[in-house]
Amino acid sequence: MGQDDAAAPLRYGIIGSGMMGGEHILNLNEIDDAIVAAVAEPHEGARNWTRACLGDRADTVPIFDDHATMLATADLDAVVIATANFHHIEVLRDVMAEIHRDVSEGAALSQAMAKHPKYFNNVEVSMTASAEETGNL
């Protein structure tokens, strides 16, 4: 991460924009060094709520019909999963599929995590690598 990157706002993706997702959007709007860069919401009524929460940025933030497309195409630094609790597992399965595949093919967990800086920061990757090296994972 260069000096210019450090000054750039953290780009958030929001998965699910019902009541909790809307609250996350409103809160992120108040943080100077964070922006909502994309939203995934399958329901039109909630997408209207999303646009209201985004305010004057409503026309510039892409709103996807599904989280998989957002995760695959949006330029994000972090993701908030704000779906109904019983949907969390579906989203997490999609997010973790590549990690599972890499580890199944022989990569260390820390190596697989390092490929996904949107989801795992350097501290998490380093802690996992340390645990792997000491056998205390």
PDB file of C-alpha atoms in Angstrom:
ATOM      1  CA  MET A   1       0.000   0.000   0.000  1.00  0.00           C
ATOM      2  CA  GLY A   2       1.542   3.265  -1.143  1.00  0.00           C
ATOM      3  CA  GLN A   3       1.163   6.727   0.311  1.00  0.00           C
ATOM      4  CA  ASP A   4      -1.670   7.510  -2.073  1.00  0.00           C
ATOM      5  CA  ASP A   5      -3.472   4.316  -1.031  1.00  0.00           C
ATOM      6  CA  ALA A   6      -3.256   5.281   2.639  1.00  0.00           C
ATOM      7  CA  ALA A   7      -5.095   8.538   1.876  1.00  0.00           C
ATOM      8  CA  ALA A   8      -7.836   6.837  -0.144  1.00  0.00           C
ATOM      9  CA  PRO A   9     -11.057   6.070   1.691  1.00  0.00           C
ATOM     10  CA  LEU A  10     -11.817   2.477   2.646  1.00  0.00           C
ATOM     11  CA  ARG A  11     -14.289   1.095   0.070  1.00  0.00           C
ATOM     12  CA  TYR A  12     -17.105  -0.921   1.660  1.00  0.00           C
ATOM     13  CA  GLY A  13     -19.518  -3.321   0.044  1.00  0.00           C
ATOM     14  CA  ILE A  14     -22.791  -3.910   1.842  1.00  0.00           C
ATOM     15  CA  ILE A  15     -24.555  -7.254   1.394  1.00  0.00           C
ATOM     16  CA  GLY A  16     -28.193  -6.850   2.384  1.00  0.00           C
ATOM     17  CA  SER A  17     -29.678  -3.388   2.714  1.00  0.00           C
ATOM     18  CA  GLY A  18     -32.725  -3.877   4.861  1.00  0.00           C
ATOM     19  CA  MET A  19     -32.909  -2.191   8.259  1.00  0.00           C
ATOM     20  CA  MET A  20     -29.392  -3.216   9.405  1.00  0.00           C
ATOM     21  CA  GLY A  21     -27.780  -2.636   6.014  1.00  0.00           C
ATOM     22  CA  GLY A  22     -29.370   0.790   5.843  1.00  0.00           C
ATOM     23  CA  GLU A  23     -27.982   1.606   9.282  1.00  0.00           C
ATOM     24  CA  HIS A  24     -24.498   0.558   8.150  1.00  0.00           C
ATOM     25  CA  ILE A  25     -24.823   2.759   5.056  1.00  0.00           C
ATOM     26  CA  LEU A  26     -25.947   5.746   7.127  1.00  0.00           C
ATOM     27  CA  ASN A  27     -23.094   5.233   9.617  1.00  0.00           C
ATOM     28  CA  LEU A  28     -20.471   4.817   6.903  1.00  0.00           C
ATOM     29  CA  ASN A  29     -21.728   8.036   5.299  1.00  0.00           C
ATOM     30  CA  GLU A  30     -20.586   9.817   8.468  1.00  0.00           C
ATOM     31  CA  ILE A  31     -17.007   8.483   8.391  1.00  0.00           C
ATOM     32  CA  ASP A  32     -14.607  10.693   6.424  1.00  0.00           C
ATOM     33  CA  ASP A  33     -12.222   7.941   5.327  1.00  0.00           C
ATOM     34  CA  ALA A  34     -14.860   5.352   4.369  1.00  0.00           C
ATOM     35  CA  ILE A  35     -17.300   5.120   1.479  1.00  0.00           C
ATOM     36  CA  VAL A  36     -20.009   2.713   0.447  1.00  0.00           C
ATOM     37  CA  ALA A  37     -18.702   1.571  -2.941  1.00  0.00           C
ATOM     38  CA  ALA A  38     -21.295  -1.106  -3.767  1.00  0.00           C
ATOM     39  CA  VAL A  39     -24.425  -2.744  -2.377  1.00  0.00           C
ATOM     40  CA  ALA A  40     -25.948  -6.168  -3.065  1.00  0.00           C
ATOM     41  CA  GLU A  41     -29.686  -6.428  -2.464  1.00  0.00           C
ATOM     42  CA  PRO A  42     -32.112  -8.779  -4.259  1.00  0.00           C
ATOM     43  CA  HIS A  43     -35.333  -7.031  -3.208  1.00  0.00           C
ATOM     44  CA  GLU A  44     -36.513  -3.902  -5.041  1.00  0.00           C
ATOM     45  CA  GLY A  45     -38.154  -2.380  -1.942  1.00  0.00           C
ATOM     46  CA  ALA A  46     -34.888  -2.618  -0.039  1.00  0.00           C
ATOM     47  CA  ARG A  47     -32.999  -1.191  -3.038  1.00  0.00           C
ATOM     48  CA  ASN A  48     -35.250   1.885  -2.810  1.00  0.00           C
ATOM     49  CA  TRP A  49     -34.347   2.157   0.892  1.00  0.00           C
ATOM     50  CA  THR A  50     -30.677   1.800  -0.092  1.00  0.00           C
ATOM     51  CA  ARG A  51     -30.953   4.711  -2.507  1.00  0.00           C
ATOM     52  CA  ALA A  52     -32.555   6.827   0.215  1.00  0.00           C
ATOM     53  CA  CYS A  53     -29.751   5.950   2.661  1.00  0.00           C
ATOM     54  CA  LEU A  54     -27.069   6.721   0.069  1.00  0.00           C
ATOM     55  CA  GLY A  55     -28.503  10.214  -0.391  1.00  0.00           C
ATOM     56  CA  ASP A  56     -26.669  12.268  -3.011  1.00  0.00           C
ATOM     57  CA  ARG A  57     -24.440   9.263  -3.863  1.00  0.00           C
ATOM     58  CA  ALA A  58     -27.431   7.099  -4.859  1.00  0.00           C
ATOM     59  CA  ASP A  59     -26.758   7.509  -8.575  1.00  0.00           C
ATOM     60  CA  THR A  60     -23.045   6.686  -8.330  1.00  0.00           C
ATOM     61  CA  VAL A  61     -23.021   3.571  -6.118  1.00  0.00           C
ATOM     62  CA  PRO A  62     -23.784   0.348  -7.997  1.00  0.00           C
ATOM     63  CA  ILE A  63     -26.546  -1.782  -6.491  1.00  0.00           C
ATOM     64  CA  PHE A  64     -26.295  -5.444  -7.471  1.00  0.00           C
ATOM     65  CA  ASP A  65     -29.106  -8.000  -7.499  1.00  0.00           C
ATOM     66  CA  ASP A  66     -26.856 -10.619  -5.901  1.00  0.00           C
ATOM     67  CA  HIS A  67     -23.815 -10.697  -3.642  1.00  0.00           C
ATOM     68  CA  ALA A  68     -21.774 -13.055  -5.836  1.00  0.00           C
ATOM     69  CA  THR A  69     -21.719 -10.557  -8.706  1.00  0.00           C
ATOM     70  CA  MET A  70     -20.808  -7.720  -6.365  1.00  0.00           C
ATOM     71  CA  LEU A  71     -17.963  -9.723  -4.794  1.00  0.00           C
ATOM     72  CA  ALA A  72     -16.640 -10.731  -8.201  1.00  0.00           C
ATOM     73  CA  THR A  73     -16.760  -7.317  -9.852  1.00  0.00           C
ATOM     74  CA  ALA A  74     -16.751  -4.451  -7.349  1.00  0.00           C
ATOM     75  CA  ASP A  75     -13.479  -2.849  -6.216  1.00  0.00           C
ATOM     76  CA  LEU A  76     -13.831  -3.239  -2.438  1.00  0.00           C
ATOM     77  CA  ASP A  77     -11.586  -3.181   0.610  1.00  0.00           C
ATOM     78  CA  ALA A  78     -14.127  -4.557   3.094  1.00  0.00           C
ATOM     79  CA  VAL A  79     -17.550  -6.182   3.115  1.00  0.00           C
ATOM     80  CA  VAL A  80     -20.372  -5.924   5.654  1.00  0.00           C
ATOM     81  CA  ILE A  81     -22.811  -8.835   5.649  1.00  0.00           C
ATOM     82  CA  ALA A  82     -26.100  -7.341   6.794  1.00  0.00           C
ATOM     83  CA  THR A  83     -28.519  -9.969   5.556  1.00  0.00           C
ATOM     84  CA  ALA A  84     -31.086 -11.642   7.760  1.00  0.00           C
ATOM     85  CA  ASN A  85     -29.266 -13.981  10.154  1.00  0.00           C
ATOM     86  CA  PHE A  86     -30.433 -17.153   8.417  1.00  0.00           C
ATOM     87  CA  HIS A  87     -28.886 -15.927   5.128  1.00  0.00           C
ATOM     88  CA  HIS A  88     -25.401 -15.291   6.573  1.00  0.00           C
ATOM     89  CA  ILE A  89     -24.278 -18.856   5.943  1.00  0.00           C
ATOM     90  CA  GLU A  90     -25.156 -18.620   2.235  1.00  0.00           C
ATOM     91  CA  VAL A  91     -23.028 -15.508   1.837  1.00  0.00           C
ATOM     92  CA  LEU A  92     -20.167 -16.899   3.892  1.00  0.00           C
ATOM     93  CA  ARG A  93     -20.122 -20.065   1.813  1.00  0.00           C
ATOM     94  CA  ASP A  94     -19.637 -18.010  -1.331  1.00  0.00           C
ATOM     95  CA  VAL A  95     -16.969 -15.805   0.250  1.00  0.00           C
ATOM     96  CA  MET A  96     -15.019 -18.791   1.601  1.00  0.00           C
ATOM     97  CA  ALA A  97     -15.272 -21.092  -1.449  1.00  0.00           C
ATOM     98  CA  GLU A  98     -11.936 -19.972  -2.893  1.00  0.00           C
ATOM     99  CA  ILE A  99     -10.160 -20.339   0.454  1.00  0.00           C
ATOM    100  CA  HIS A 100     -11.436 -23.898   0.744  1.00  0.00           C
ATOM    101  CA  ARG A 101     -10.373 -24.739  -2.799  1.00  0.00           C
ATOM    102  CA  ASP A 102      -6.847 -23.339  -2.287  1.00  0.00           C
ATOM    103  CA  VAL A 103      -6.335 -25.226   0.974  1.00  0.00           C
ATOM    104  CA  SER A 104      -7.726 -28.410  -0.583  1.00  0.00           C
ATOM    105  CA  GLU A 105      -5.142 -28.044  -3.343  1.00  0.00           C
ATOM    106  CA  GLY A 106      -2.326 -27.876  -0.786  1.00  0.00           C
ATOM    107  CA  ALA A 107      -1.902 -24.194   0.032  1.00  0.00           C
ATOM    108  CA  ALA A 108      -1.390 -23.167   3.634  1.00  0.00           C
ATOM    109  CA  LEU A 109      -4.409 -21.433   5.139  1.00  0.00           C
ATOM    110  CA  SER A 110      -2.405 -18.216   5.558  1.00  0.00           C
ATOM    111  CA  GLN A 111      -1.398 -18.307   1.870  1.00  0.00           C
ATOM    112  CA  ALA A 112      -5.009 -18.811   0.821  1.00  0.00           C
ATOM    113  CA  MET A 113      -6.121 -15.963   3.082  1.00  0.00           C
ATOM    114  CA  ALA A 114      -3.413 -13.631   1.728  1.00  0.00           C
ATOM    115  CA  LYS A 115      -4.981 -13.885  -1.740  1.00  0.00           C
ATOM    116  CA  HIS A 116      -8.080 -12.140  -0.396  1.00  0.00           C
ATOM    117  CA  PRO A 117      -7.086  -8.816   1.195  1.00  0.00           C
ATOM    118  CA  LYS A 118     -10.721  -7.668   0.969  1.00  0.00           C
ATOM    119  CA  TYR A 119     -11.567 -10.161   3.691  1.00  0.00           C
ATOM    120  CA  PHE A 120      -8.333 -10.825   5.610  1.00  0.00           C
ATOM    121  CA  ASN A 121      -5.970  -8.058   6.691  1.00  0.00           C
ATOM    122  CA  ASN A 122      -2.206  -8.437   7.174  1.00  0.00           C
ATOM    123  CA  VAL A 123      -2.555  -8.989  10.926  1.00  0.00           C
ATOM    124  CA  GLU A 124      -4.998 -11.876  10.444  1.00  0.00           C
ATOM    125  CA  VAL A 125      -2.802 -13.459   7.770  1.00  0.00           C
ATOM    126  CA  SER A 126       0.352 -13.046   9.908  1.00  0.00           C
ATOM    127  CA  MET A 127      -1.323 -14.481  13.005  1.00  0.00           C
ATOM    128  CA  THR A 128      -2.515 -17.481  11.007  1.00  0.00           C
ATOM    129  CA  ALA A 129       0.958 -18.009   9.513  1.00  0.00           C
ATOM    130  CA  SER A 130       2.513 -17.831  12.979  1.00  0.00           C
ATOM    131  CA  ALA A 131       0.004 -20.359  14.287  1.00  0.00           C
ATOM    132  CA  GLU A 132       0.766 -22.658  11.361  1.00  0.00           C
ATOM    133  CA  GLU A 133       4.520 -22.421  11.984  1.00  0.00           C
ATOM    134  CA  THR A 134       4.218 -23.173  15.701  1.00  0.00           C
ATOM    135  CA  GLY A 135       1.590 -25.873  15.284  1.00  0.00           C
ATOM    136  CA  ASN A 136      -0.865 -23.953  17.448  1.00  0.00           C
ATOM    137  CA  LEU A 137      -3.544 -23.290  14.875  1.00  0.00           C
TER     138      LEU A 137
END
